[in-house]
Coordinates of C-alpha atoms in Angstrom, one line a residue:
Chain A
M1 CA 89.9 96.3 131.5
L2 CA 88.5 93.4 133.6
D3 CA 85.0 92.2 133.1
K4 CA 82.5 93.5 135.7
E5 CA 81.5 90.0 136.8
V6 CA 85.2 89.1 137.3
V7 CA 85.7 92.3 139.3
A8 CA 82.7 91.4 141.5
Q9 CA 84.1 87.9 142.0
I10 CA 87.5 89.3 142.9
E11 CA 85.9 91.8 145.4
Q12 CA 84.2 88.8 147.0
I13 CA 87.5 87.0 147.4
R14 CA 89.2 90.2 148.4
E15 CA 92.8 89.0 148.8
A16 CA 94.7 85.8 147.9
D17 CA 98.2 84.4 148.3
I18 CA 98.4 82.6 145.0
L19 CA 97.0 83.1 141.6
I20 CA 97.3 80.5 138.8
G21 CA 96.5 81.7 135.3
I22 CA 95.5 79.5 132.5
P23 CA 95.2 81.1 129.1
S24 CA 93.1 79.1 126.7
F25 CA 91.5 78.9 123.2
N26 CA 89.6 75.8 122.2
N27 CA 91.4 73.5 124.6
S28 CA 88.4 71.6 126.0
K29 CA 90.2 68.2 125.5
T30 CA 93.2 69.1 127.6
I31 CA 92.3 71.9 130.0
G32 CA 90.5 69.5 132.4
H33 CA 93.7 67.7 133.1
V34 CA 95.6 71.0 133.6
V35 CA 93.0 72.3 136.1
R36 CA 93.1 69.0 138.0
A37 CA 96.9 69.1 138.1
V38 CA 96.8 72.7 139.4
R39 CA 94.2 71.8 142.0
A40 CA 96.2 68.9 143.2
G41 CA 99.4 70.9 143.2
L42 CA 97.8 73.7 145.3
A43 CA 96.2 71.2 147.7
K44 CA 99.4 69.2 148.2
Y45 CA 102.1 71.9 148.4
F46 CA 100.2 75.1 149.5
P47 CA 97.3 73.8 151.7
D48 CA 97.4 76.8 154.0
M49 CA 97.3 79.4 151.3
K50 CA 94.4 81.1 149.7
S51 CA 94.5 80.3 146.0
V52 CA 92.6 81.4 143.0
L53 CA 92.6 79.8 139.5
L54 CA 91.8 82.2 136.6
N55 CA 91.0 80.9 133.2
S56 CA 91.5 83.7 130.7
D57 CA 89.9 82.5 127.5
G58 CA 90.1 83.8 123.9
G59 CA 86.5 83.1 122.9
S60 CA 86.6 79.3 122.7
T61 CA 83.7 77.7 120.8
D62 CA 84.3 74.1 122.1
G63 CA 83.2 74.6 125.7
T64 CA 86.6 75.2 127.2
M65 CA 85.3 77.5 129.8
D66 CA 82.5 75.0 130.7
V67 CA 85.1 72.3 131.3
V68 CA 87.0 74.6 133.7
K69 CA 83.8 75.6 135.5
N70 CA 82.6 72.0 135.8
S71 CA 85.9 70.3 136.6
A72 CA 85.3 68.8 140.1
D73 CA 87.7 67.5 142.7
E74 CA 87.1 63.9 141.6
N75 CA 89.6 61.4 142.8
L76 CA 91.6 64.1 144.5
H77 CA 91.3 62.5 147.9
T78 CA 92.8 59.3 146.6
I79 CA 95.4 61.1 144.6
L80 CA 96.6 63.1 147.6
L81 CA 95.8 60.5 150.2
T82 CA 94.0 63.1 152.3
Q83 CA 90.5 64.0 153.3
H84 CA 91.3 67.7 153.7
L85 CA 91.0 69.8 150.6
P86 CA 91.7 73.5 151.2
A87 CA 89.5 76.3 149.9
F88 CA 90.0 77.1 146.2
F89 CA 88.5 79.8 144.0
K90 CA 87.9 79.4 140.3
I91 CA 87.2 82.3 137.9
T92 CA 86.6 81.9 134.2
T93 CA 86.4 84.9 131.9
P94 CA 86.9 85.8 128.2
Y95 CA 89.7 88.3 128.0
P96 CA 89.3 91.7 126.2
G97 CA 91.7 93.3 123.7
I98 CA 93.6 91.9 120.7
P99 CA 93.1 88.1 120.3
G100 CA 96.3 86.5 121.6
K101 CA 98.2 84.9 124.4
G102 CA 99.5 88.3 125.6
S103 CA 96.0 89.7 126.1
A104 CA 95.1 86.6 128.1
F105 CA 98.2 87.2 130.3
R106 CA 97.2 90.9 130.8
T107 CA 93.9 89.8 132.4
I108 CA 95.9 87.4 134.7
F109 CA 98.3 90.3 135.7
E110 CA 95.3 92.5 136.4
A111 CA 93.7 89.9 138.6
A112 CA 97.0 89.3 140.4
E113 CA 97.3 93.0 141.1
R114 CA 93.7 93.3 142.4
L115 CA 94.0 90.3 144.6
N116 CA 97.4 91.5 145.8
V117 CA 98.8 88.0 145.5
K118 CA 102.3 87.1 146.7
A119 CA 103.0 84.7 143.8
S120 CA 101.5 83.8 140.5
C121 CA 102.2 81.4 137.8
V122 CA 100.8 80.7 134.3
V123 CA 100.5 77.3 132.6
D124 CA 99.4 76.4 129.1
S125 CA 96.0 74.8 128.7
D126 CA 97.2 72.3 126.1
L127 CA 99.7 70.5 128.4
R128 CA 99.5 66.8 128.7
S129 CA 102.7 66.3 130.8
I130 CA 101.9 68.8 133.6
T131 CA 102.0 67.3 137.1
P132 CA 101.1 68.9 140.5
E133 CA 104.9 69.3 141.1
W134 CA 105.0 71.9 138.4
I135 CA 102.9 74.2 140.6
E136 CA 105.3 73.8 143.5
L137 CA 108.3 74.4 141.4
L138 CA 107.0 77.5 139.7
L139 CA 105.7 79.1 142.9
K140 CA 108.1 78.1 145.7
P141 CA 111.2 80.1 144.4
V142 CA 108.9 83.2 144.6
L143 CA 107.3 82.4 147.9
N144 CA 110.3 81.0 149.8
S145 CA 113.4 82.4 148.1
G146 CA 112.4 85.9 147.0
F147 CA 112.7 85.4 143.3
D148 CA 110.6 87.6 141.1
Y149 CA 110.6 85.5 137.9
V150 CA 110.8 81.7 137.5
A151 CA 111.5 80.4 134.0
P152 CA 110.8 76.8 133.0
L153 CA 113.5 74.3 132.0
Y154 CA 112.2 71.3 130.0
Q155 CA 113.4 68.3 128.3
R156 CA 112.2 68.6 124.8
H157 CA 112.6 66.6 121.6
K158 CA 115.7 67.7 119.7
F159 CA 113.6 68.9 116.7
D160 CA 111.2 70.9 118.9
G161 CA 111.5 74.5 120.1
T162 CA 113.5 75.5 117.0
I163 CA 112.7 79.3 117.4
T164 CA 113.9 79.0 121.0
N165 CA 117.0 77.0 120.2
G166 CA 118.0 78.7 117.0
I167 CA 117.2 82.4 117.7
I168 CA 115.7 83.4 121.1
Y169 CA 117.9 81.5 123.5
P170 CA 121.2 82.3 121.9
M171 CA 120.2 85.9 121.3
T172 CA 118.8 86.6 124.8
R173 CA 121.9 85.0 126.3
A174 CA 124.4 86.9 124.2
L175 CA 122.5 90.2 124.6
Y176 CA 121.6 90.2 128.3
G177 CA 124.3 87.8 129.6
Q178 CA 122.0 85.4 131.4
K179 CA 121.6 81.7 130.5
I180 CA 117.8 81.3 130.6
R181 CA 117.4 78.1 128.6
Q182 CA 113.7 78.5 127.8
P183 CA 113.0 82.2 127.6
I184 CA 109.7 81.6 125.7
G185 CA 108.7 78.4 127.4
G186 CA 105.1 79.2 128.1
E187 CA 105.0 78.3 131.9
F188 CA 106.3 81.0 134.3
G189 CA 106.2 81.9 137.9
F190 CA 106.3 85.6 139.0
S191 CA 105.9 87.7 142.1
G192 CA 103.1 90.2 142.7
N193 CA 105.5 93.0 142.3
L194 CA 106.6 91.9 138.9
A195 CA 103.0 91.5 137.8
K196 CA 102.4 95.1 138.8
Y197 CA 105.5 96.2 136.9
Y198 CA 104.3 94.3 133.8
L199 CA 101.0 96.1 134.0
S200 CA 102.7 99.5 134.2
K201 CA 104.0 99.0 130.7
D202 CA 102.0 100.2 127.7
V203 CA 102.6 97.4 125.2
W204 CA 99.2 95.8 124.9
G205 CA 98.5 97.0 121.4
T206 CA 101.7 95.5 120.0
D207 CA 102.9 91.9 119.2
V208 CA 103.4 91.5 123.0
A209 CA 99.6 91.0 123.1
R210 CA 100.2 88.0 120.8
F211 CA 103.1 85.5 120.7
G212 CA 105.5 88.1 121.8
I213 CA 104.4 88.0 125.5
D214 CA 106.9 85.3 126.6
I215 CA 110.1 86.9 125.4
W216 CA 108.8 90.3 126.6
M217 CA 108.2 88.9 130.1
T218 CA 111.6 87.3 130.3
T219 CA 113.5 90.3 128.9
T220 CA 111.6 92.8 131.0
A221 CA 112.5 90.8 134.1
I222 CA 116.2 90.5 133.2
A223 CA 116.7 94.0 131.9
N224 CA 115.1 95.6 135.0
H225 CA 117.1 93.6 137.4
F226 CA 114.4 91.4 138.9
K227 CA 115.6 88.3 140.6
V228 CA 115.4 85.5 138.0
C229 CA 115.8 81.7 138.3
Q230 CA 114.8 78.6 136.3
V231 CA 113.2 75.3 137.5
Y232 CA 113.4 71.8 135.9
L233 CA 109.9 70.6 135.0
G234 CA 110.7 67.4 133.1
A235 CA 109.2 66.8 129.7
K236 CA 107.0 69.2 128.0
I237 CA 104.3 67.3 126.0
H238 CA 101.3 69.1 124.7
D239 CA 98.7 69.0 122.0
A240 CA 99.7 69.8 118.5
K241 CA 99.1 73.5 117.8
D242 CA 96.2 74.5 115.6
P243 CA 97.3 73.5 112.0
G244 CA 96.0 76.9 110.9
T245 CA 98.6 78.7 113.0
D246 CA 100.8 80.7 110.6
L247 CA 104.5 80.0 111.3
S248 CA 105.5 83.2 109.6
A249 CA 103.2 85.3 111.8
M250 CA 104.3 83.5 114.9
L251 CA 108.0 83.9 114.1
S252 CA 107.5 87.5 113.2
Q253 CA 105.7 88.3 116.5
V254 CA 108.3 86.6 118.6
V255 CA 111.4 87.9 116.8
G256 CA 109.7 91.3 116.3
S257 CA 109.1 91.6 120.1
C258 CA 112.8 90.6 120.7
F259 CA 114.0 93.4 118.3
E260 CA 111.6 95.9 119.9
L261 CA 113.1 95.1 123.3
M262 CA 116.6 95.6 121.8
E263 CA 115.6 99.2 121.0
E264 CA 114.2 99.8 124.5
Y265 CA 117.1 98.1 126.3
H266 CA 120.1 99.1 124.1
D267 CA 121.9 100.6 127.1
R268 CA 121.5 97.3 129.0
W269 CA 122.6 94.8 126.3
S270 CA 125.3 96.8 124.6
P271 CA 127.9 96.7 127.4
V272 CA 127.3 93.1 128.3
Q273 CA 130.5 91.1 127.5
H274 CA 130.0 87.8 129.4
T275 CA 127.2 85.4 130.2
I276 CA 126.5 83.9 133.6
D277 CA 124.5 80.9 134.9
I278 CA 121.3 81.7 136.8
P279 CA 120.1 79.7 139.8
T280 CA 118.5 76.5 138.7
F281 CA 116.1 74.4 140.9
G282 CA 114.5 71.0 140.5
F283 CA 115.6 67.4 140.1
H284 CA 116.9 66.4 136.7
Y285 CA 115.8 63.1 135.3
A286 CA 115.6 61.5 131.9
V287 CA 112.3 61.3 130.2
G288 CA 110.9 59.6 127.1
L289 CA 109.9 62.0 124.4
E290 CA 107.4 61.5 121.6
P291 CA 108.9 61.3 118.1
V292 CA 108.6 64.3 115.9
P293 CA 107.8 63.8 112.2
V294 CA 109.8 66.2 110.0
N295 CA 110.2 66.7 106.3
V296 CA 113.7 68.2 105.8
D297 CA 113.4 68.3 102.0
R298 CA 110.3 70.6 102.2
L299 CA 112.2 72.9 104.6
I300 CA 115.1 73.1 102.2
E301 CA 112.7 73.7 99.2
K302 CA 111.2 76.7 101.0
F303 CA 114.7 78.0 101.8
Q304 CA 115.7 77.7 98.1
L305 CA 112.5 79.4 97.0
G306 CA 113.3 82.2 99.5
V307 CA 116.8 82.7 98.1
K308 CA 115.6 82.7 94.5
D309 CA 112.9 85.4 95.2
L310 CA 113.9 87.3 98.3
K311 CA 117.7 87.7 97.8
D312 CA 117.1 91.2 96.4
I313 CA 115.3 92.3 99.5
W314 CA 117.9 90.7 101.8
A315 CA 120.6 92.4 99.8
L316 CA 119.4 95.7 101.3
F317 CA 120.7 94.8 104.7
L318 CA 122.6 91.5 104.7
P319 CA 126.4 91.6 104.0
E320 CA 127.4 90.7 100.4
D321 CA 129.4 87.7 101.5
I322 CA 126.4 86.2 103.3
I323 CA 124.2 86.7 100.3
A324 CA 126.9 85.0 98.2
T325 CA 127.0 82.0 100.7
L326 CA 123.2 81.7 100.7
I327 CA 123.1 81.6 96.9
K328 CA 125.9 79.0 96.9
R329 CA 124.0 76.9 99.5
Q330 CA 120.9 77.1 97.3
Y331 CA 121.9 74.4 94.9
D332 CA 125.1 73.0 96.2
S333 CA 124.6 69.2 95.7
N334 CA 128.3 68.4 96.4
H335 CA 128.0 69.1 100.2
P336 CA 125.3 68.3 102.8
F337 CA 123.0 71.3 103.2
S338 CA 124.3 73.5 106.0
I339 CA 124.2 77.1 107.3
S340 CA 127.0 77.6 109.8
D341 CA 126.5 79.0 113.3
E342 CA 128.6 82.1 112.5
I343 CA 126.6 82.9 109.4
W344 CA 123.3 82.4 111.2
A345 CA 124.4 84.7 114.0
R346 CA 125.3 87.4 111.5
I347 CA 122.1 86.9 109.6
I348 CA 120.0 87.4 112.8
Y349 CA 122.1 90.4 113.9
S350 CA 121.8 92.0 110.4
F351 CA 118.0 91.6 110.6
A352 CA 118.0 93.2 114.1
A353 CA 120.0 96.1 112.8
A354 CA 117.9 96.5 109.7
Y355 CA 114.8 96.5 112.0
H356 CA 116.4 99.2 114.2
K357 CA 117.4 101.4 111.2
K358 CA 114.0 100.8 109.5
I359 CA 115.7 100.1 106.2
I360 CA 112.5 98.8 104.8
H361 CA 109.0 98.3 106.3
K362 CA 109.4 96.3 109.6
E363 CA 106.8 93.7 108.7
H364 CA 108.8 93.0 105.4
I365 CA 112.0 92.5 107.4
L366 CA 110.4 90.1 109.8
K367 CA 108.4 88.1 107.4
S368 CA 111.3 87.7 105.0
L369 CA 113.2 85.9 107.7
T370 CA 110.9 82.8 107.5
P371 CA 112.7 81.0 104.6
L372 CA 116.1 81.6 106.2
Y373 CA 114.8 80.3 109.5
L374 CA 113.5 77.2 107.7
G375 CA 116.9 76.7 106.0
R376 CA 118.7 77.0 109.3
T377 CA 116.2 74.6 110.9
A378 CA 116.8 72.1 108.2
S379 CA 120.6 72.5 108.6
F380 CA 120.3 72.0 112.4
I381 CA 118.1 68.9 112.0
L382 CA 120.5 67.3 109.5
D383 CA 123.4 68.1 111.9
V384 CA 121.8 66.5 114.9
W385 CA 119.9 63.7 113.1
S386 CA 121.7 60.9 114.9
S387 CA 122.8 62.9 118.0
G388 CA 121.8 62.1 121.6
A389 CA 120.4 64.8 124.0
D390 CA 123.8 65.8 125.4
E391 CA 125.3 66.2 121.9
V392 CA 122.4 68.3 120.8
E393 CA 122.8 70.5 123.9
N394 CA 126.5 70.9 123.0
K395 CA 125.6 72.0 119.5
I396 CA 123.2 74.6 120.9
E397 CA 126.0 75.7 123.2
Q398 CA 128.3 76.2 120.2
L399 CA 125.6 78.3 118.5
C400 CA 125.3 80.4 121.7
N401 CA 129.1 80.9 121.6
A402 CA 128.8 82.1 117.9
F403 CA 126.2 84.6 118.9
E404 CA 128.4 85.9 121.7
N405 CA 131.5 86.0 119.5
E406 CA 129.6 87.9 116.8
K407 CA 128.2 90.5 119.2
N408 CA 130.8 93.0 118.1
F409 CA 129.5 92.7 114.6
L410 CA 126.1 93.7 116.0
R411 CA 127.5 96.6 117.8
E412 CA 129.3 97.8 114.6
I413 CA 126.2 97.6 112.4
W414 CA 123.8 98.9 115.0
S415 CA 124.8 102.6 114.8
Chain B
M1 CA 116.3 169.5 58.0
D2 CA 112.8 169.0 59.5
V3 CA 112.3 166.2 56.9
L4 CA 115.5 164.6 57.9
K5 CA 114.7 165.0 61.5
E6 CA 111.3 163.5 61.0
L7 CA 112.7 160.6 58.9
F8 CA 115.7 159.6 61.0
V9 CA 115.7 161.2 64.5
E10 CA 111.9 160.9 65.2
P11 CA 111.8 157.0 65.1
F12 CA 114.8 156.9 67.4
R13 CA 113.2 159.4 69.7
V14 CA 110.0 157.5 69.7
F15 CA 111.8 154.2 70.3
F16 CA 113.9 155.8 73.0
N17 CA 110.7 157.2 74.7
D18 CA 109.0 153.8 74.3
F19 CA 112.1 152.1 75.7
M20 CA 112.3 154.5 78.6
G21 CA 108.6 154.0 79.2
Y22 CA 109.2 150.2 79.1
L23 CA 112.4 150.3 81.0
P24 CA 110.8 150.1 84.5
Q25 CA 108.9 146.9 83.5
L26 CA 112.1 145.4 81.9
T27 CA 114.1 146.3 85.0
S28 CA 111.5 144.9 87.3
A29 CA 111.3 141.7 85.2
L30 CA 115.1 141.4 85.2
C31 CA 115.3 142.0 88.9
I32 CA 112.6 139.4 89.6
F33 CA 114.4 136.9 87.3
I34 CA 117.8 137.5 89.0
I35 CA 116.3 137.2 92.5
G36 CA 114.5 134.0 91.4
A37 CA 117.7 132.6 90.1
L38 CA 119.6 133.4 93.4
V39 CA 116.8 132.1 95.6
S40 CA 116.5 128.9 93.7
L41 CA 120.2 128.4 93.8
F42 CA 120.2 129.0 97.5
I43 CA 117.4 126.5 98.0
A44 CA 119.2 123.9 95.9
K45 CA 122.4 124.3 97.8
Q46 CA 121.2 124.8 101.4
L47 CA 117.9 122.8 101.6
P48 CA 119.7 119.4 101.6
R49 CA 121.5 120.4 104.8
L50 CA 118.2 121.2 106.4
L51 CA 116.6 118.1 105.2
A52 CA 119.5 116.0 106.6
F53 CA 118.1 116.8 110.1
T54 CA 114.6 115.5 109.2
K55 CA 116.0 112.0 108.2
L56 CA 114.2 112.4 104.9
D57 CA 116.7 110.1 103.2
V58 CA 116.0 107.3 105.7
L59 CA 112.3 107.6 105.0
A60 CA 112.9 107.6 101.2
Q61 CA 115.0 104.5 101.6
R62 CA 112.1 102.8 103.4
L63 CA 109.8 103.7 100.6
D64 CA 112.3 102.5 98.0
I65 CA 112.4 105.9 96.3
P66 CA 116.2 105.8 95.7
T67 CA 115.6 102.7 93.4
L68 CA 113.1 104.8 91.4
L69 CA 115.6 107.6 91.1
Y70 CA 118.5 105.3 90.2
R71 CA 116.4 103.8 87.4
G72 CA 115.8 107.3 86.1
G73 CA 119.5 107.9 86.0
I74 CA 119.6 110.0 89.2
R75 CA 122.5 109.0 91.5
D76 CA 122.0 111.8 94.1
P77 CA 120.4 111.2 97.5
F78 CA 116.7 111.9 97.7
S79 CA 117.2 115.0 99.9
K80 CA 119.5 116.6 97.2
F81 CA 117.1 115.6 94.4
I82 CA 114.0 117.0 96.1
S83 CA 116.0 120.2 96.9
G84 CA 116.9 120.5 93.2
V85 CA 113.2 120.0 92.2
I86 CA 112.0 122.7 94.7
G87 CA 114.8 125.0 93.4
W88 CA 113.7 124.5 89.8
I89 CA 110.0 125.1 90.8
V90 CA 110.9 128.3 92.5
F91 CA 113.1 129.4 89.5
I92 CA 110.2 128.7 87.1
M93 CA 107.7 130.6 89.3
F94 CA 110.0 133.6 89.4
T95 CA 110.6 133.4 85.6
L96 CA 106.8 133.3 85.0
I97 CA 106.3 136.3 87.3
A98 CA 109.2 138.1 85.5
V99 CA 107.6 137.4 82.1
K100 CA 104.2 138.5 83.3
A101 CA 105.9 141.8 84.6
L102 CA 106.9 142.5 80.9
R103 CA 103.1 142.8 80.1
L104 CA 103.3 141.1 76.7
T105 CA 99.7 140.1 75.9
P106 CA 100.4 136.9 73.9
M107 CA 102.8 135.7 76.5
E108 CA 100.4 136.5 79.3
I109 CA 97.7 134.3 77.6
L110 CA 100.2 131.5 77.2
I111 CA 101.3 131.7 80.9
E112 CA 97.8 131.8 82.0
R113 CA 97.0 128.6 80.2
F114 CA 100.2 127.0 81.5
V115 CA 99.4 128.0 85.1
L116 CA 95.9 126.7 84.8
Y117 CA 97.2 123.4 83.5
L118 CA 99.9 123.1 86.3
P119 CA 97.6 121.6 89.0
Q120 CA 96.7 118.8 86.7
V121 CA 100.3 118.1 86.0
F122 CA 101.2 118.1 89.7
T123 CA 98.3 115.9 90.5
A124 CA 99.3 113.4 87.7
I125 CA 102.9 113.4 89.0
L126 CA 101.7 112.8 92.5
I127 CA 99.4 110.0 91.4
M128 CA 102.4 108.4 89.5
L129 CA 104.7 108.7 92.5
L130 CA 102.1 107.2 94.9
G131 CA 101.3 104.5 92.4
Y132 CA 105.0 103.6 92.1
L133 CA 105.4 103.5 95.9
M134 CA 102.2 101.5 96.4
A135 CA 103.1 99.1 93.6
N136 CA 106.6 98.4 95.2
F137 CA 105.2 98.0 98.7
L138 CA 102.5 95.6 97.6
R139 CA 104.8 93.7 95.4
R140 CA 107.1 93.1 98.4
T141 CA 104.2 92.1 100.6
V142 CA 102.7 89.7 98.1
L143 CA 106.1 88.3 97.2
I144 CA 107.1 87.6 100.8
T145 CA 103.7 86.1 101.6
A146 CA 103.7 83.9 98.5
V147 CA 107.3 82.7 99.2
N148 CA 106.3 81.9 102.8
A149 CA 103.3 80.0 101.5
G150 CA 105.7 78.0 99.3
I151 CA 104.2 79.2 96.0
K152 CA 106.8 78.5 93.3
S153 CA 105.7 81.3 91.0
A154 CA 105.9 83.9 93.9
G155 CA 108.2 86.2 91.8
L156 CA 105.8 86.2 88.9
I157 CA 102.8 87.0 91.2
G158 CA 104.8 89.8 92.8
Q159 CA 105.6 91.4 89.4
F160 CA 102.0 91.0 88.2
V161 CA 100.8 92.9 91.3
K162 CA 103.5 95.6 90.8
Y163 CA 102.8 96.3 87.2
G164 CA 99.0 96.0 87.7
I165 CA 99.0 98.8 90.2
F166 CA 101.6 100.8 88.3
F167 CA 99.5 100.7 85.1
F168 CA 96.4 101.5 87.1
A169 CA 98.2 104.6 88.4
L170 CA 99.3 105.5 84.9
T171 CA 95.8 105.2 83.6
V172 CA 94.5 107.5 86.3
A173 CA 97.3 110.0 85.7
M174 CA 96.7 110.1 82.0
E175 CA 93.0 110.6 82.7
Q176 CA 93.9 113.5 84.9
L177 CA 96.0 115.1 82.1
G178 CA 93.2 114.5 79.7
I179 CA 95.4 112.5 77.3
G180 CA 93.5 109.9 75.3
K181 CA 91.0 109.6 78.2
D182 CA 88.7 106.9 76.9
T183 CA 91.3 105.1 74.9
V184 CA 93.6 104.6 78.0
I185 CA 90.7 103.4 80.2
I186 CA 89.4 101.0 77.5
T187 CA 93.0 99.7 76.9
Y188 CA 93.6 99.1 80.6
T189 CA 90.2 97.4 81.1
I190 CA 90.7 95.0 78.2
T191 CA 94.3 94.2 79.1
F192 CA 93.6 93.7 82.8
G193 CA 90.5 91.7 82.2
G194 CA 92.3 89.6 79.6
I195 CA 95.1 88.8 81.9
V196 CA 92.8 87.8 84.8
L197 CA 90.7 85.6 82.4
A198 CA 93.9 84.0 81.0
L199 CA 95.2 83.3 84.5
A200 CA 91.8 81.9 85.6
L201 CA 91.7 79.6 82.6
A202 CA 95.3 78.6 82.9
F203 CA 94.9 77.8 86.6
G204 CA 91.5 76.1 86.1
L205 CA 92.5 73.9 83.1
G206 CA 96.2 73.5 83.4
G207 CA 96.7 73.6 87.2
Q208 CA 93.8 71.5 88.4
D209 CA 96.0 69.0 90.2
Q210 CA 98.3 71.6 91.7
A211 CA 95.2 73.5 93.0
K212 CA 93.7 70.2 94.4
T213 CA 97.0 69.3 96.1
Y214 CA 97.5 72.8 97.5
L215 CA 93.9 73.1 98.9
K216 CA 94.1 69.5 100.3
Q217 CA 97.3 70.4 102.1
R218 CA 95.9 73.7 103.5
L219 CA 92.6 72.2 104.6
S220 CA 93.9 69.1 106.1
G221 CA 96.6 71.1 107.9
E222 CA 99.3 68.7 106.6
K223 CA 102.6 69.9 108.1
D224 CA 105.7 68.9 110.1
G225 CA 105.3 67.9 113.7
I226 CA 107.9 70.5 114.8
E227 CA 106.9 72.7 117.7
H228 CA 108.7 75.9 116.7
L229 CA 108.3 77.9 119.9

């Protein structure tokens, strides 16, 4: 799968201790900063290790790869207060396969396997808040403590990460019993063994090759009993996503991958009754976050449109009482707009069961979730409008409890 | 006596001889008919059990076939319905063979014509069924996409797609059967062309502002600042 030139470069390098992967697509404005942070992190925390940086690009047209190639060690001596900068290899390559983040990761896993690295990590190319310490935090648990998978833990704005907070975190936690707060965070550390295991799976023609990669990596690690931990990285601030990114497609790829994993690991999640904390590293500190503009009315409008036009499709797999509640919420001007935690948990579980039973075409099931997700997002935003960070975290905790309490409902409707 | 014999007994004798000569054909036709009835009955009763193993009903559910049957007044599961249809086809085939075994020339001609027309009927039925399935599938696809894009007339667009495809299938099926061939095609072309023109005019003249706003929003990428992942 790897490009011939890349294979030749890897053969020249032969072996390495660390591989840092940076997937990119038109990120020329930010990737230079990310590369400098990675370089500084490696020089500062792993000076004696042989390191390789691999930029796996999706065919950028704005010179992203040139920025990576040309980024020099400027100011690094003054940043690190040292004259000694250890050897550092840089590879840039366009990745083959389906265009998407997952395909970019596959190239990184292949390079990790060929280089026989001890530890790897991946960081997004649009990060503005990355510091050299992120590299230390993502790699050290693998190198020093024998962990196989390191998930990130960020401080994010209360309106951000709504797919994570509203669906993926509560669901992963309830299903597999481990409290990984950012299962689809974007930055991960992993061992050479886990990279090899990922490569052994034949999933590269599915949504895993796109936005489904993060949840797939996390779930595969948990479900196959790899040693998992999380590290506190501070604030996650990055460039706004491409406005053309289709929310519905993104939601469908992430949730679809989660549902596919439920099929594969039914024996693992079904008996799980309780959730446990996982080892967490890093120093917690408060950070300032950028404000997030949000138009709640528009979210509610899209939800109302969904209820009006899609309720007949939902009626094929959602319980009658939930349909009735949704219709009631549609134009209930007497109460503030709200979709409760219990109803939301049941909705997601019903969608998962419908996907499992193939009640209608899978793509229709997944795409029809969008208006409900927007409704639930609006409900959550209204609920936490004036809440502080701790209160928001408590609300998310309550939602997780609802997902755990409703797990029997999932077991009942699954078969 | 001979006269009497010739007048009364001979016709009976001739009839009896003819009947006896015809009896093997009649018996064979009757046997074929009875066997056909039993085989079709067996198929109608036992095939649903066999089909239950193939999860045909789950597949039918995914293709929205039960809704089609329900609208046609059929409450049975698809596997039972299809077993019944196969049973009836087998019964009709056996009946035709039985009638052919009687060797009645006018009936033979009729059956021949009927049998020659059957492939067209089956093709037309198949086209209609595929048209219905395709229409429903695409209606759902368009409806969900339009709702997710925030288009308020999503329901109407979905219905338009559904009936457009369904009537297209109907036109092809009618053409296959040779019923009002040219009339059907011309009617469809005029109707479809008329609707498209009417929509284009309505959107162009009546919905200029909405079109402008919609395109502006899409091209400028105006959206919330929420980072969903």
